[in-house]
């Protein structure tokens, strides 16, 4: 069974600084996708970034980027120029790349606090 | 472009009762998945519907059942509620024909069982 582990229950960063959230996963599949979702206090789970495992290039979305290390099964999220609105729970998630929609497997989450 | 919508926002029930939660997928999406998120935890997969049939199911008892309608909207039903069913229930939608791997979530329904 696939598992996702986020070893940092909480992180904090000064506004405008850079922070990196860690995620490791375990799978025997070669084709899969990885995601970071953000869940603010409003509870809505918002997609932050998506990575295709067969692409070596790390995904980026504006201030958000990932460091995808397939051999190490590591998938960290870097947030640059942190803003107060970035404060939220961040979840790392995995899904198999088999044809068709598959279930998401989530980590336990990391609570990110932004200090003004 | 309407996103995923869920109703109701909050719900309070007592043990033994039954509850129905509703979800409308994002425009253009045909697949709906349901997740349960206990306080302080990551979401856990309940089941997924496509073409009005259950495609996949997580490790949840038969008290949890669902339905998908021809317009792709979906319901989650929970019978014989237990205190442990108190959680945030999230609906997510995706398209089987475009990036089926990527799911978009609704705002959730907070269920409290007393």
mmCIF file of N, CA, C and O in Angstrom, chain B residues 12-16 81-83 86 112-114:
data_model
loop_
_atom_site.group_PDB
_atom_site.id
_atom_site.type_symbol
_atom_site.label_atom_id
_atom_site.label_comp_id
_atom_site.label_asym_id
_atom_site.label_seq_id
_atom_site.Cartn_x
_atom_site.Cartn_y
_atom_site.Cartn_z
ATOM 1 N N UNK B 12 -25.681 18.665 12.445
ATOM 2 C CA UNK B 12 -25.585 18.024 13.758
ATOM 3 C C UNK B 12 -26.627 16.914 13.821
ATOM 4 O O UNK B 12 -27.811 17.141 13.543
ATOM 5 N N UNK B 13 -26.170 15.707 14.169
ATOM 6 C CA UNK B 13 -27.042 14.543 14.264
ATOM 7 C C UNK B 13 -26.767 13.826 15.586
ATOM 8 O O UNK B 13 -25.770 14.088 16.261
ATOM 9 N N UNK B 14 -27.655 12.921 15.928
ATOM 10 C CA UNK B 14 -27.440 12.105 17.120
ATOM 11 C C UNK B 14 -27.122 10.671 16.702
ATOM 12 O O UNK B 14 -27.415 10.247 15.564
ATOM 13 N N UNK B 15 -26.506 9.961 17.617
ATOM 14 C CA UNK B 15 -26.132 8.571 17.345
ATOM 15 C C UNK B 15 -27.331 7.764 16.856
ATOM 16 O O UNK B 15 -28.436 7.896 17.361
ATOM 17 N N UNK B 16 -27.079 6.907 15.851
ATOM 18 C CA UNK B 16 -28.127 6.058 15.322
ATOM 19 C C UNK B 16 -28.902 6.648 14.162
ATOM 20 O O UNK B 16 -29.578 5.915 13.422
ATOM 21 N N UNK B 81 -25.407 6.340 12.592
ATOM 22 C CA UNK B 81 -24.274 7.196 12.932
ATOM 23 C C UNK B 81 -23.658 6.850 14.277
ATOM 24 O O UNK B 81 -24.358 6.577 15.263
ATOM 25 N N UNK B 82 -22.326 6.904 14.298
ATOM 26 C CA UNK B 82 -21.545 6.709 15.519
ATOM 27 C C UNK B 82 -20.849 8.023 15.868
ATOM 28 O O UNK B 82 -20.634 8.868 15.002
ATOM 29 N N UNK B 83 -20.449 8.145 17.136
ATOM 30 C CA UNK B 83 -19.728 9.351 17.534
ATOM 31 C C UNK B 83 -18.474 9.544 16.679
ATOM 32 O O UNK B 83 -18.106 10.669 16.334
ATOM 33 N N UNK B 86 -18.076 11.753 13.393
ATOM 34 C CA UNK B 86 -17.906 13.212 13.422
ATOM 35 C C UNK B 86 -16.627 13.576 12.689
ATOM 36 O O UNK B 86 -15.536 13.100 13.048
ATOM 37 N N UNK B 112 -21.304 16.726 12.900
ATOM 38 C CA UNK B 112 -21.106 16.478 14.331
ATOM 39 C C UNK B 112 -22.165 15.479 14.782
ATOM 40 O O UNK B 112 -23.355 15.679 14.555
ATOM 41 N N UNK B 113 -21.710 14.401 15.401
ATOM 42 C CA UNK B 113 -22.613 13.376 15.920
ATOM 43 C C UNK B 113 -22.579 13.430 17.444
ATOM 44 O O UNK B 113 -21.505 13.301 18.053
ATOM 45 N N UNK B 114 -23.751 13.659 18.040
ATOM 46 C CA UNK B 114 -23.834 13.790 19.502
ATOM 47 C C UNK B 114 -24.393 12.521 20.128
ATOM 48 O O UNK B 114 -25.149 11.774 19.492
#
